[in-house]
Coordinates of C-alpha atoms in Angstrom, one line a residue:
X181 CA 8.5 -16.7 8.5
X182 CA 7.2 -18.8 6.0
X183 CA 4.3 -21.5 6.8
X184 CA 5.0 -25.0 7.1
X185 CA 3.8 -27.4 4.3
X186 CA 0.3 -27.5 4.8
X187 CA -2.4 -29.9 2.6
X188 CA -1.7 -30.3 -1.0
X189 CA -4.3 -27.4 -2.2
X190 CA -2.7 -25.1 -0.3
X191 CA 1.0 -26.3 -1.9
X192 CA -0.5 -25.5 -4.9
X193 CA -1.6 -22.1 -4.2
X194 CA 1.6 -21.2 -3.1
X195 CA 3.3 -22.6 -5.8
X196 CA 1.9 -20.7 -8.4
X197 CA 3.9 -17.4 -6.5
X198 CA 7.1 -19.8 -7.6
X199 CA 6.4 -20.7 -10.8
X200 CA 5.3 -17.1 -11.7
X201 CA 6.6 -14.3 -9.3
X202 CA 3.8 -11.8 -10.7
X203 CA 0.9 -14.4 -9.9
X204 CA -0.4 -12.6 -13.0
X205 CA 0.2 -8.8 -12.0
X206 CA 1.6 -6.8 -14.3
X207 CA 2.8 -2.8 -14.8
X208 CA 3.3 -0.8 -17.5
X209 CA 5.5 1.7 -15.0
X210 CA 8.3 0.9 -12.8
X211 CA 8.3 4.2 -10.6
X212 CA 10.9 2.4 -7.9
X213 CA 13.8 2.3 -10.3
X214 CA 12.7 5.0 -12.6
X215 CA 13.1 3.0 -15.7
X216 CA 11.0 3.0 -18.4
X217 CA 9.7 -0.6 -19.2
X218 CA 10.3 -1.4 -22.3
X219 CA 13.8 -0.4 -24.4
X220 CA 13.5 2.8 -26.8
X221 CA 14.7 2.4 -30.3
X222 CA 16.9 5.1 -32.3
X223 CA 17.6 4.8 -35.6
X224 CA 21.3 6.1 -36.6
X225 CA 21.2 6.8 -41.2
X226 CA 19.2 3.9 -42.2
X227 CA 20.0 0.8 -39.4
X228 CA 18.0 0.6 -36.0
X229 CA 19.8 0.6 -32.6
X230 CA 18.6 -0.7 -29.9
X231 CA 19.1 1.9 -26.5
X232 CA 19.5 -0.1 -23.8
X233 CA 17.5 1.5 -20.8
X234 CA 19.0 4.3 -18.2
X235 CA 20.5 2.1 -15.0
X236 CA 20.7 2.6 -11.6
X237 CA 22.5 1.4 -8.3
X238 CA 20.1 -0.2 -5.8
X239 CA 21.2 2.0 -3.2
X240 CA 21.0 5.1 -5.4
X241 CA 17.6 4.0 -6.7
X242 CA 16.3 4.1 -2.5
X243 CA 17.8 7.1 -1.8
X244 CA 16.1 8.9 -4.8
X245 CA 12.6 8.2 -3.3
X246 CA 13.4 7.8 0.3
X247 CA 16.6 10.5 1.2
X248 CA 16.2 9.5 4.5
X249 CA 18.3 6.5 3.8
X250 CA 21.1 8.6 2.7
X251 CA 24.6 9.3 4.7
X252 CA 26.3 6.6 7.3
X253 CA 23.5 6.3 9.5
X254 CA 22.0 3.2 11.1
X255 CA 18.2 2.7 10.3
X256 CA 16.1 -0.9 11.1
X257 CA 15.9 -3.0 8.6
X258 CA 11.9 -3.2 9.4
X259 CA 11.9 0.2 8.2
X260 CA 13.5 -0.3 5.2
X261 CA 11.2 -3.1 4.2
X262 CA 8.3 -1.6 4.7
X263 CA 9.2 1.1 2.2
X264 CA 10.4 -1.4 -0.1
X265 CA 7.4 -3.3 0.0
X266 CA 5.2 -0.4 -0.1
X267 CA 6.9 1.1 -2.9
X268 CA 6.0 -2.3 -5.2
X269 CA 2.7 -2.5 -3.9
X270 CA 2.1 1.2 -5.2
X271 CA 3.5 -0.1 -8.3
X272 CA 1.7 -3.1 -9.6
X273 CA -1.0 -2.3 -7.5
X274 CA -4.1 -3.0 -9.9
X275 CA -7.2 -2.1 -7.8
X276 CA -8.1 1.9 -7.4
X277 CA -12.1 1.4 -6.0
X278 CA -13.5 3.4 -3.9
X279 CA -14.4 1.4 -0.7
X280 CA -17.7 1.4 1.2
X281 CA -18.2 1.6 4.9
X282 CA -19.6 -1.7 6.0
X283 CA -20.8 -2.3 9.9
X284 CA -19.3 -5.0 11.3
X285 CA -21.0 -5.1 15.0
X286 CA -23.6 -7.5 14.2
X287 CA -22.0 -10.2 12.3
X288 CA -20.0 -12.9 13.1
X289 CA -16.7 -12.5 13.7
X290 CA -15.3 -14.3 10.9
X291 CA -17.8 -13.0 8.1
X292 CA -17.1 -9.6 9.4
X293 CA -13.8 -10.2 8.9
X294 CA -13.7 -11.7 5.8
X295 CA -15.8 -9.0 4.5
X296 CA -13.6 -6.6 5.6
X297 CA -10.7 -8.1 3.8
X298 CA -12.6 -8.0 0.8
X299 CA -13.1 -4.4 0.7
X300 CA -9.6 -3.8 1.4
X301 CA -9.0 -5.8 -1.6
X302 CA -10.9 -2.9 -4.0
X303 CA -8.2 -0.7 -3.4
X304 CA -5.0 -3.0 -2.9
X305 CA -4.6 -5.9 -5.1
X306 CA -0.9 -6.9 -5.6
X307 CA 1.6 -9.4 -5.2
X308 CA 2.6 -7.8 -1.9
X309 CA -0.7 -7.5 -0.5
X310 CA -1.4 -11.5 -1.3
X311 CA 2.4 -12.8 0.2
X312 CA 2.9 -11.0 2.5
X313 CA -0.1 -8.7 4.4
X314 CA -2.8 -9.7 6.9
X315 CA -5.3 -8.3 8.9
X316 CA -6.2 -7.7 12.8
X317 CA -9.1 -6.7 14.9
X318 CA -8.9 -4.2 17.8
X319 CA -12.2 -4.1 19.8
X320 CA -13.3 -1.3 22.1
X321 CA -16.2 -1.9 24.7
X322 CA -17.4 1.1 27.2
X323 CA -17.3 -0.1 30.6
X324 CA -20.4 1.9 31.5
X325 CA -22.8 1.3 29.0
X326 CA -21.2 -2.1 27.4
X327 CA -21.4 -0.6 23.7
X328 CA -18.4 -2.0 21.4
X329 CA -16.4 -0.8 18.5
X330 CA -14.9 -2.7 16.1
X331 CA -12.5 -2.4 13.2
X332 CA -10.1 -4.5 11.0
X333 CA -6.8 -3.1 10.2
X334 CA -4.6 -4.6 7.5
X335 CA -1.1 -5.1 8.5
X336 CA 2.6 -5.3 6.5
X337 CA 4.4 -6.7 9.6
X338 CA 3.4 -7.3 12.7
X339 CA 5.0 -5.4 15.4
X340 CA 5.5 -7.3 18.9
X341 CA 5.8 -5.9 22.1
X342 CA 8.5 -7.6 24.3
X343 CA 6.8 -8.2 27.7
X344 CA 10.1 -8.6 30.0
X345 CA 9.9 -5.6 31.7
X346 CA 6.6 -6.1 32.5
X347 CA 7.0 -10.5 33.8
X348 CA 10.8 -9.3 35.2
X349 CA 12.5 -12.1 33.2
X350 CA 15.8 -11.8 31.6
X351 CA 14.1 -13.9 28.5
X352 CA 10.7 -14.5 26.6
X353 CA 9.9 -17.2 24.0
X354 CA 7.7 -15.8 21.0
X355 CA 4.6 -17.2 22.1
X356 CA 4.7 -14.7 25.1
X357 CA 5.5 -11.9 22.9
X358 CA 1.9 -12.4 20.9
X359 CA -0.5 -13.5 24.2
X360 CA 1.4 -9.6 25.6
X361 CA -0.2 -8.1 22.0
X362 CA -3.5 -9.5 22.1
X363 CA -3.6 -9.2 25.7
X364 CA -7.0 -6.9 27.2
X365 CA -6.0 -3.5 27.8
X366 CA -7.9 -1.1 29.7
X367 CA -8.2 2.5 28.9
X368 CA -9.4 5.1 31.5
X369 CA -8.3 8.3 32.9
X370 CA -6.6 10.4 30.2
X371 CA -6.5 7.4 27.8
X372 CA -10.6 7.1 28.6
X373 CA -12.1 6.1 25.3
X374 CA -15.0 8.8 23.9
X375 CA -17.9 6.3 23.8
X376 CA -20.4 7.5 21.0
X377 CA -23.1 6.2 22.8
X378 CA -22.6 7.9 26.1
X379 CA -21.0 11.2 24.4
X380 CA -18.8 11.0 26.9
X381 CA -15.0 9.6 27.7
X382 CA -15.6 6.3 29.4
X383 CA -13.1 3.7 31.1
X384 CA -13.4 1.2 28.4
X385 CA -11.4 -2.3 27.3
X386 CA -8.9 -2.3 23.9
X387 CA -8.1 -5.8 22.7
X388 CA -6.1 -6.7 19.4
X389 CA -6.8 -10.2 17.9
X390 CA -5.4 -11.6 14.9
X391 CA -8.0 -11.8 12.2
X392 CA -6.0 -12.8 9.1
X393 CA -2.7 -14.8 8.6
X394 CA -0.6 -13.4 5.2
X395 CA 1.5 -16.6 3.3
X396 CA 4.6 -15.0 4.4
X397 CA 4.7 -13.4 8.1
X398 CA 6.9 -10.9 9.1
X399 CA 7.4 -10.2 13.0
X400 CA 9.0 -7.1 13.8
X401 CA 10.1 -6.8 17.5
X402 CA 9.6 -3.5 19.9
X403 CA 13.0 -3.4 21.2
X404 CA 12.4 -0.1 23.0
X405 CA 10.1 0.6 26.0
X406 CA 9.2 4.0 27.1
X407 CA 10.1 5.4 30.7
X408 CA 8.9 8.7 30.8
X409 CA 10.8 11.0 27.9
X410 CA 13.0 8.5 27.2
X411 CA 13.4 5.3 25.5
X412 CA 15.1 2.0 26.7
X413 CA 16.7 -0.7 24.7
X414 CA 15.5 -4.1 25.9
X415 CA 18.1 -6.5 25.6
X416 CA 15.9 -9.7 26.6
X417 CA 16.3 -13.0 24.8
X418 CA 13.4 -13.5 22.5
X419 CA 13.8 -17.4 22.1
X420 CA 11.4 -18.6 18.9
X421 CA 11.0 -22.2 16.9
X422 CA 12.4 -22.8 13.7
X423 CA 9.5 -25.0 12.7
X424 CA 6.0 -25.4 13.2
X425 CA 5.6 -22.1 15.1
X426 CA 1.9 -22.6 15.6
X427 CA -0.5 -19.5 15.5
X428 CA -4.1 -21.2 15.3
X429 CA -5.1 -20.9 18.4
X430 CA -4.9 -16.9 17.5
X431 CA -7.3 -17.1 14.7
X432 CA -9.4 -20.1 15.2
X433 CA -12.6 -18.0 15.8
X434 CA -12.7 -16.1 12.4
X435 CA -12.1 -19.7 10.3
X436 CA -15.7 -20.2 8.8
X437 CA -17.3 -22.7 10.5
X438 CA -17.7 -25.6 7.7
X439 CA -13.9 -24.7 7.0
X440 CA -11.1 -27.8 6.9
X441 CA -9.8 -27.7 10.8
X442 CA -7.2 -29.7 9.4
X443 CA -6.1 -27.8 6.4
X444 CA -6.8 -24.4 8.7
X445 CA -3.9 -25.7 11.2
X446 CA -1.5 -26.4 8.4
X447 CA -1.9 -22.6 7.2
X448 CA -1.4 -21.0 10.1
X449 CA 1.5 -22.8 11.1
X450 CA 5.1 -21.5 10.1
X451 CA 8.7 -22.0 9.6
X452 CA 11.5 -20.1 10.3
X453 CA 12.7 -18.4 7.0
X454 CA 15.6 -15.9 8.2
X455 CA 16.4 -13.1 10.9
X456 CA 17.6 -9.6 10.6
X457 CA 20.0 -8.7 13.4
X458 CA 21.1 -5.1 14.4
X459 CA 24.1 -5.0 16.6
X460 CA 24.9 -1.5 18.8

């Protein structure tokens, strides 16, 4: 999904990904096609050729890196992505810091947040990251004691649980699909949480919250629940808008305060930009 047109600053922004498809990222490798960047030249008595560089088939290019994707067999097309997308990341990306731990528990939710992102950023700065990754929080508080744990994950695509087994409905719309994600989940017996403050496993509460939107989202859905040692296909009807699918109401707390409510809305709102369908 791509976001809707928002204000014109943010127009801008994206434009510049248009206009210049590196946004100023560059390489001097291209691992991924295992070609070297720049053309060789041979000289043949006393005139210059010019060797044009070793070439590849897509398909044979993939499979070199990633065998897995070899033979006749069916694999998502999620999957597939994701290695693609990581592979360029690894590529151009420019940024090879160390990062720092940082505590998060006693800041606000969007500065905590926002400084987690940044620190991300020191050791993943490419064109991938800024199109198309973003960022959630998962919480942990101990029931007993009330102490809470808190980290931000960066995230490629976002993987959505399909809740129809659960509401016994033949269909879901999208929205229900995310409110079943960031819905409070509670963890006891042998999933107990080991509280650090208590030393001990505790009944405790999980919840996953969107932190950060990417310009470009992907949504991958779970079409398998588990029932024991097996796995089920779920056929259910995943209905979802072609415009103006509207996730603001899943960030709103981490926008800084001062922060255009206006522009804010027009960022995290999106548009339908295609569909990958596996048929079997």
């Amino acid at each position: 999904m791509r976001p809707a047109p928002p204000a014109q600053a943010k127009l801008q922004r994206r434009r510049t990904f248009i206009d210049n498809p590196f946004n100023g990222f560059t390489t001097t490798t291209s691992k991924l096609y295992d070609v070297p960047p720049v053309p060789t030249v041979a000289t043949s008595g006393t005139k210059k050729v010019q060797q044009k560089p070793p070439s590849m088939e897509p398909a044979d290019a993939i499979i070199k890196f990633a065998p897995r994707f070899s033979g006749t067999d069916q694999h998502d097309s999620q999957e597939f992505l994701t290695f693609l997308l990581d592979g360029i990341h690894e590529d151009v990306n420019l940024a090879r810091k160390p990062m720092q731990e940082i505590e998060y528990d006693n800041l606000p939710d969007w500065q905590a947040s926002a400084m987690s992102w940044e620190r991300y950023l020191t050791r993943h700065t490419s064109i991938v990251v800024s199109l198309f990754q973003g960022q959630y929080q998962s919480r942990l508080i101990c029931s007993s004691c009330k102490h809470t744990s808190t980290t931000y994950t960066p995230f490629m695509s976002l993987s959505l649980p399909i809740p129809a087994k659960r509401l016994k409905i033949t269909n879901v719309t999208l929205y229900q699909c995310l409110d079943f994600f960031v819905k409070e989940e509670i963890l006891e017996k042998e999933d107990a949480w080991f509280c650090p403050q208590c030393k001990k496993k505790r009944k405790a509460t999980k919840q996953l919250t969107l932190s950060r939107l990417p310009d470009v989202l992907l949504i991958h859905l779970k079409r398998f629940s588990a029932d024991g040692l097996f796995k089920n296909k779920l056929d259910t009807m995943v209905k979802y808008p072609t415009r103006g699918f509207d996730l603001y109401g899943y960030v709103s707390k981490f926008i800084p305060p001062k922060q255009s409510s206006a522009q804010d809305r027009a960022s995290s709102t999106y548009d339908l930009y295609a569909v990958s369908v596996r048929n079997f």
